[in-house]
Coordinates of C-alpha atoms and ligand atoms in Angstrom, one line a residue:
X28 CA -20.5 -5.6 21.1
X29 CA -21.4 -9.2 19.4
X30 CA -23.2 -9.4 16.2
X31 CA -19.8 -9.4 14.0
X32 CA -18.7 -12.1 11.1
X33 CA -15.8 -13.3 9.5
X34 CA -15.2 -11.7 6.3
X35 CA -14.0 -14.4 4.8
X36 CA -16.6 -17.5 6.1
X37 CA -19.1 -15.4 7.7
X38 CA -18.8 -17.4 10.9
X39 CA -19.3 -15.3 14.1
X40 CA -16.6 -14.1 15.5
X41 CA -15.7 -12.3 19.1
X42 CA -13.9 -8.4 18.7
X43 CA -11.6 -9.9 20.9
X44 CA -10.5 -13.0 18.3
X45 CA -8.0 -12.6 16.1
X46 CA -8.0 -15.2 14.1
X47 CA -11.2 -16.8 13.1
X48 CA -11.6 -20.0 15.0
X49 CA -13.6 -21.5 11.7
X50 CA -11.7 -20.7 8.7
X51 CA -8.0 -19.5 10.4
X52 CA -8.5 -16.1 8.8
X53 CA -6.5 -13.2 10.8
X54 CA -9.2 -10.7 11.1
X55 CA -6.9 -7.8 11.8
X56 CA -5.7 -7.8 8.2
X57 CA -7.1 -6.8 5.2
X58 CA -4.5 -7.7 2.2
X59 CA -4.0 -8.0 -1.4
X60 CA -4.8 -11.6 -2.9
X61 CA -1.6 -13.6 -3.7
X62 CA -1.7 -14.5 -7.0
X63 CA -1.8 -17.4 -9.0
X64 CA -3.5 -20.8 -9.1
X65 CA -5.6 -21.2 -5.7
X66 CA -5.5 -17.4 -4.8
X67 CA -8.7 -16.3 -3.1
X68 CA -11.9 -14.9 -4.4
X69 CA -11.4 -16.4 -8.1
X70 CA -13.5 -13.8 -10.2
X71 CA -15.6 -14.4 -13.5
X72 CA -14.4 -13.9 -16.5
X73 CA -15.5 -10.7 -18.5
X74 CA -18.4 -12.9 -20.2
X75 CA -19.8 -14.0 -16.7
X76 CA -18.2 -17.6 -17.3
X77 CA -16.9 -19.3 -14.0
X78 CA -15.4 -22.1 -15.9
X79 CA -11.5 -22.1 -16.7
X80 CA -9.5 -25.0 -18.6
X81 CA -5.9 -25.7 -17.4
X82 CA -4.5 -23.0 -18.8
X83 CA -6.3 -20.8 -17.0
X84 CA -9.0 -19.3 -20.7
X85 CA -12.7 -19.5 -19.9
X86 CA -14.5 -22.1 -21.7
X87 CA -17.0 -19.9 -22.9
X88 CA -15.1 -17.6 -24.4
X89 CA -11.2 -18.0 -24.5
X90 CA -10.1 -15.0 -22.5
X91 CA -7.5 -15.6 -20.1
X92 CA -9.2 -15.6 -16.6
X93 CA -8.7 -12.7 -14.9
X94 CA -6.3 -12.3 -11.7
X95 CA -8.2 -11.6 -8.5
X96 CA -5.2 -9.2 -8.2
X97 CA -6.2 -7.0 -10.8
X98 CA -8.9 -5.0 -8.1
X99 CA -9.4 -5.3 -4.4
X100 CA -11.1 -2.9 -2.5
X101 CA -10.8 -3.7 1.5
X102 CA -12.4 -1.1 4.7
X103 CA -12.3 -1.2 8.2
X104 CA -13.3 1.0 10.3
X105 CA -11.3 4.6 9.6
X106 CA -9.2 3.0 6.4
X107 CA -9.8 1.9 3.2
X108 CA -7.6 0.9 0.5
X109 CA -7.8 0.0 -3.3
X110 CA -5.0 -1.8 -5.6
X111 CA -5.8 -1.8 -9.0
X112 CA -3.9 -2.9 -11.8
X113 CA -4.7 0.2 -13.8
X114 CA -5.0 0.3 -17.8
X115 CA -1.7 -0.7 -19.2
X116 CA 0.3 -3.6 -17.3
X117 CA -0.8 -6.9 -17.4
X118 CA -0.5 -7.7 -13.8
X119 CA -0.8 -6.0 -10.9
X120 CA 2.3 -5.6 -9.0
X121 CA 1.4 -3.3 -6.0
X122 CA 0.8 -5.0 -2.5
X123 CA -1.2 -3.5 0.4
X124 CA -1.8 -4.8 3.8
X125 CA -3.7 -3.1 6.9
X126 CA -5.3 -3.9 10.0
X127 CA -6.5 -2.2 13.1
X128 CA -6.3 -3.2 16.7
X129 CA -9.4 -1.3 18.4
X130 CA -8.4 1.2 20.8
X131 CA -4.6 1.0 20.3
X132 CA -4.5 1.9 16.5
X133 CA -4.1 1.4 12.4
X134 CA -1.1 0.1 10.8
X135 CA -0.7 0.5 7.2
X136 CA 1.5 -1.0 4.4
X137 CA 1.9 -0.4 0.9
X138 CA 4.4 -1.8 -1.6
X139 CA 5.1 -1.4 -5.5
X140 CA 7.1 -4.4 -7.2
X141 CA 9.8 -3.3 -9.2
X142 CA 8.7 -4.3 -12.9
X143 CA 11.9 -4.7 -14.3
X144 CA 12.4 -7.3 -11.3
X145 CA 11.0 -11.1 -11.3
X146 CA 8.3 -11.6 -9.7
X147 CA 7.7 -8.6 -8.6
X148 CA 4.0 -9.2 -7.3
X149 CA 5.4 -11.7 -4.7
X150 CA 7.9 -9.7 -3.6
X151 CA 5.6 -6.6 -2.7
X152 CA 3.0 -9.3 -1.2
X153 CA 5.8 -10.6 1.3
X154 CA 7.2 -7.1 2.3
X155 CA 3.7 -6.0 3.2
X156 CA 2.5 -9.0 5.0
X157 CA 6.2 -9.1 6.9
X158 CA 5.5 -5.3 7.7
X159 CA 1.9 -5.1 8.5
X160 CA 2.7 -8.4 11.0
X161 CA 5.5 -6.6 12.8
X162 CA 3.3 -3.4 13.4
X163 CA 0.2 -5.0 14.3
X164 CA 1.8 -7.1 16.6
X165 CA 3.5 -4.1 18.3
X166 CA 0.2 -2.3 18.5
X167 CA -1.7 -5.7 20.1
X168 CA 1.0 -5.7 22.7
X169 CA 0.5 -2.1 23.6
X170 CA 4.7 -1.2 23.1
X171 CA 4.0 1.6 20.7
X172 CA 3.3 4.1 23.4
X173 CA 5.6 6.8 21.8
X174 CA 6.9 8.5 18.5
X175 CA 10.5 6.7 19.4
X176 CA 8.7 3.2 19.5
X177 CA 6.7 3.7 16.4
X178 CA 9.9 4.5 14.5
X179 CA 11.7 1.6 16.2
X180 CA 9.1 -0.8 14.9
X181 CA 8.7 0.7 11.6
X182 CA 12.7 0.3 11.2
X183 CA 12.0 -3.2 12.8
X184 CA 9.4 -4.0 10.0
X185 CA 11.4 -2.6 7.2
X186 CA 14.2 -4.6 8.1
X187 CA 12.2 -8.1 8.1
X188 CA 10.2 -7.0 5.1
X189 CA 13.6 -6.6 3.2
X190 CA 14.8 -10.1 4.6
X191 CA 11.8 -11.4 3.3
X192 CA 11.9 -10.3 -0.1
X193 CA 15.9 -11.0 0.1
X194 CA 15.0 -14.8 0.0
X195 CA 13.0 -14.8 -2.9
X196 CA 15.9 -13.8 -4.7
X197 CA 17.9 -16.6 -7.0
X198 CA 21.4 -16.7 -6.9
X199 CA 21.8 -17.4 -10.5
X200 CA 19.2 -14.6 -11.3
X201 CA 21.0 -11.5 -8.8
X202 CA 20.8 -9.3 -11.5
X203 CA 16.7 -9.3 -11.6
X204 CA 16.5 -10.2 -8.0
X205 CA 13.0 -9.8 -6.7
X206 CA 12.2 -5.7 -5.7
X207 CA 9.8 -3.4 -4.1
X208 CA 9.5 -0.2 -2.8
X209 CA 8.0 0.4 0.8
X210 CA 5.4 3.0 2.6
X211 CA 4.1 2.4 5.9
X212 CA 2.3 4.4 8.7
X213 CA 1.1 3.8 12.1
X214 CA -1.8 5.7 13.5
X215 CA -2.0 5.7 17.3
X216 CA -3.6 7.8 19.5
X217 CA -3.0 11.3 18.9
X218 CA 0.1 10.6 16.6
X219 CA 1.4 8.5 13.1
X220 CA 4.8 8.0 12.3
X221 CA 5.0 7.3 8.4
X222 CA 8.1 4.9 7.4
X223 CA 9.5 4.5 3.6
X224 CA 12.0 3.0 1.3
X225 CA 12.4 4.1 -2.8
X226 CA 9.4 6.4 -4.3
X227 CA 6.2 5.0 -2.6
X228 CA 4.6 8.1 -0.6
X229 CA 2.4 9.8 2.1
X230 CA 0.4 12.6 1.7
X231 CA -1.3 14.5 5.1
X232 CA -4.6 16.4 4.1
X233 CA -6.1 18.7 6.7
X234 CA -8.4 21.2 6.4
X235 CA -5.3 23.6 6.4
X236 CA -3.7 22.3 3.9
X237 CA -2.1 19.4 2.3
X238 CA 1.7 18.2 2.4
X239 CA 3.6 15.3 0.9
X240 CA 5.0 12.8 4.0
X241 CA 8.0 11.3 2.0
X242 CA 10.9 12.2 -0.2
X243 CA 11.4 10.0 -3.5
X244 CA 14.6 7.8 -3.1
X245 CA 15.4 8.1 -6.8
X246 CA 18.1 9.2 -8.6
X247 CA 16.5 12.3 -9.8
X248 CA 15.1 13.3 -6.2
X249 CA 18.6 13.4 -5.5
X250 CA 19.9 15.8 -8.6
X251 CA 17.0 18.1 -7.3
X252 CA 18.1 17.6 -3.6
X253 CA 21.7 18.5 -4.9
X254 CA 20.5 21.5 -7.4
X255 CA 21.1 19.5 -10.1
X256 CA 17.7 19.3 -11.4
X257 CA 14.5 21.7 -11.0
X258 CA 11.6 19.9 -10.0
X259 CA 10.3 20.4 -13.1
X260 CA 13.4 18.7 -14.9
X261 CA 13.1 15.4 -12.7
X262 CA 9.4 14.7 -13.4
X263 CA 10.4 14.3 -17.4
X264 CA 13.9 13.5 -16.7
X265 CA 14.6 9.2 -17.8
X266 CA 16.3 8.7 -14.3
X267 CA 13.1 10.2 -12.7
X268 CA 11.7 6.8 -11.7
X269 CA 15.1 4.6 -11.2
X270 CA 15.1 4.2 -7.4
X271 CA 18.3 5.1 -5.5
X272 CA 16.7 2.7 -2.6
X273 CA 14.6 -0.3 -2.3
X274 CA 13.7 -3.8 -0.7
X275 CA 15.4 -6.6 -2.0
X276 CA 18.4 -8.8 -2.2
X277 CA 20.8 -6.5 -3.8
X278 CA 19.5 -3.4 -1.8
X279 CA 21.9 -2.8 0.6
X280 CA 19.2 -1.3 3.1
X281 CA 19.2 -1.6 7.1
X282 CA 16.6 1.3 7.5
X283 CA 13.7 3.2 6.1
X284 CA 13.5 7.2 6.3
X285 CA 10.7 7.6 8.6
X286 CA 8.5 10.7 10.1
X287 CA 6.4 11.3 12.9
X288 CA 3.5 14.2 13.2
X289 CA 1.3 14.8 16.1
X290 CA -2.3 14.8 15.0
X291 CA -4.3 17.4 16.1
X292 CA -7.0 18.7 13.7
X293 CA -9.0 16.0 11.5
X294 CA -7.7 14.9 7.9
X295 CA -6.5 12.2 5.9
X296 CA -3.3 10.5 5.9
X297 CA -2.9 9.3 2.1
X298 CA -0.4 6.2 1.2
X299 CA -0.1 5.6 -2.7
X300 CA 2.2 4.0 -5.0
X301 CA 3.4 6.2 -7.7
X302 CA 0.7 5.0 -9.9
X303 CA -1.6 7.4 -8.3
X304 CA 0.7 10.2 -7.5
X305 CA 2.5 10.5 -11.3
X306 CA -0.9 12.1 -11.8
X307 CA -1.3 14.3 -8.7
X308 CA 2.2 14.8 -7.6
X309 CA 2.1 18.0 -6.1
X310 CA -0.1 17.9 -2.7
X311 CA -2.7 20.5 -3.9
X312 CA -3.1 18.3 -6.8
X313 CA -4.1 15.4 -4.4
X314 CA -6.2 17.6 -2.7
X315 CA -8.4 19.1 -5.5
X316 CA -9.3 15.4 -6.5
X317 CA -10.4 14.5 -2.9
X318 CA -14.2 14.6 -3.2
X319 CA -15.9 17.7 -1.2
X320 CA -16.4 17.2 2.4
X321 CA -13.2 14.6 2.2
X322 CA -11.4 16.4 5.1
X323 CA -14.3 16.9 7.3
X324 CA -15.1 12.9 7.3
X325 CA -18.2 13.2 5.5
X326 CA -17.2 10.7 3.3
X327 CA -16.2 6.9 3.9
X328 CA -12.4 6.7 3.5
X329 CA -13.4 3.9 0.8
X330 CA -15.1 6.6 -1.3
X331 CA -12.1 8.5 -0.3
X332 CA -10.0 6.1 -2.4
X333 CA -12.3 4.9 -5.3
X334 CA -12.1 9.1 -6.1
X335 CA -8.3 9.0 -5.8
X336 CA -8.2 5.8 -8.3
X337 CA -10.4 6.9 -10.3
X338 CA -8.2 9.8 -11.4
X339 CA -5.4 8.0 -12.2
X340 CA -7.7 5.5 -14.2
X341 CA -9.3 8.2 -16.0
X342 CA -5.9 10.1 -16.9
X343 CA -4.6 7.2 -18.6
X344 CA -3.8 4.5 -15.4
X345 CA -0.5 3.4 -16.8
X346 CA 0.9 1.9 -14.3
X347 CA -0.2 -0.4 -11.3
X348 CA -2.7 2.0 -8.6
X349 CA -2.6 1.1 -4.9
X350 CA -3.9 4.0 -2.6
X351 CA -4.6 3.7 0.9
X352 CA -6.6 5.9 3.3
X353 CA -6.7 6.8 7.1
X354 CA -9.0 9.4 8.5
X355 CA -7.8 11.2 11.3
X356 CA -9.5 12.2 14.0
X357 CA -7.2 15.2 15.8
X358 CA -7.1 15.9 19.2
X359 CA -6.3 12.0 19.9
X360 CA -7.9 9.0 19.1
X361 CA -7.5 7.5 15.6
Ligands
LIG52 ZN1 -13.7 -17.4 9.0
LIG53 ZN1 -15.4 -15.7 -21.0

């Protein structure tokens, strides 16, 4: 024990703190920048300048100063996670939040703004700091003991994410009301219960194999679900992306669609916006761009990720990339 530091003011800080006494920081959680004037970690520009006139263009050069959204890479001990604003979009929309409370367990959030919603970037940063408070604080308090109670507080965080993002909403503005999608887990000893809303997802690789966690809540998920579509059909198909379900004012939802697994053999639980997974949809795609060793936790969950990004960068990275990663160790603990 001892010998740890605030990652944000390098004070020393106790394992038992959980907020830094210098700077206020919550050391549990590890979460995307909010952007905009006075975010955190203000990067250089391209050109190494660190000065910025008041519209935000370096004096050096003129380029619009860069958003410290546009990549974060975050680890704690057994999960990492990366959001990345990919190669296309000019901001980066995705949200991700996690924290772990030694000896009780990992709680996970990831959200993707709707683009053709305002503001989407706040409203995925709300829903996952809502979410990721809701879970930690039901793994601090030691009241997720069972499957029933991770669910409970999954449904309980999805609720007060979606309340969150609700009141960003304007009334004169329903129509482009604020949006996100929503993918959670919580890893606890022995077992994770995975949580979603719209077409966010999980992934479980193991050694024997991997399978996807989630079902899309989109319109075309549905024609396949109803033998409408072949799989095939939906991933070209125009409605493939337009979410049946989501967070928001106009969303209409009281509960996610969640999961729960029992883990018993080592692997990875994978959560990733569709910005990764349009490139490795099927779960033996995922799988094949793991790096070697992956499963068998040779590699830091952080390298873990940086591979998984890295793919959807290199095939293009047209939308937003937020991927998170959890190793599991089977046979209880996590
Ligand atoms: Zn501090
Ligand atoms: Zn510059």
């Amino acid at each position: 024990m001892g010998g740890e530091t605030c990652p944000e003011c390098s004070a020393p800080v106790s394992p038992k703190d959980r907020f830094c006494e210098a700077c206020g920081r919550n050391l549990r959680v590890r979460r995307t920048p909010v952007g905009g004037p006075g975010s955190q970690w203000p990067p250089l520009c391209a050109c190494g300048g660190a000065e910025f006139d008041e519209d935000g263009a370096c004096e050096a050069c003129g380029r619009a100063r860069p958003s410290a959204r546009d990549r974060v890479e975050f680890a704690l001990p057994g999960v990492a996670g990366i959001s990345d604003r990919g190669r296309r979009r000019r901001r980066n929309e995705d949200s991700m939040a996690f924290g772990r409370v030694r000896g009780r367990g990992t709680a996970v959030v990831v959200c993707d703004g709707v683009a053709s919603s305002e503001r989407a970037e706040q409203a995925s940063q709300v829903a996952v700091d809502t979410a990721a408070d809701v879970l930690l604080t039901g793994l601090q308090s030691g009241t997720l003991q069972s499957a029933r109670d991770a669910e409970r507080a999954t449904a309980e965080a999805v609720v007060a994410a979606n309340a969150a993002v609700a009141r960003l909403a304007r009334p004169e503005a329903a129509e482009v009301a604020p949006s996100c999608t929503f993918v959670s887990a919580v890893v606890t000893d022995g077992s994770a219960t995975v949580g979603w809303v719209g077409d966010s997802r999980a992934y479980l690789v193991a050694e024997a194999g991997a399978a996807r966690l989630t079902s899309d809540d989109t319109w075309a998920a549905q024609l396949v679900a109803q033998g409408v579509l072949t799989e095939e059909e939906a991933l070209t198909d125009r409605r493939a992306h337009v979410l049946s379900r989501w967070l928001g004012a106009d969303s209409g939802v009281t509960e996610p669609q969640t999961v729960t697994f029992m883990v018993e053999t080592p692997g990875l639980l994978v959560l990733c916006s569709d910005g990764l997974w349009n490139y490795v949809p099927e779960p033996e795609d995922l799988l094949a761009a793991l790096p070697p060793e992956a499963i068998a936790r040779r590699v830091a969950p952080l390298e873990v990720a940086r591979a998984l990004v890295q793919v959807a960068l290199d095939a293009g990275g047209h939308d937003n990339i937020t991927v998170v990663v959890v190793q599991l160790r089977g046979g209880g603990g996590s």
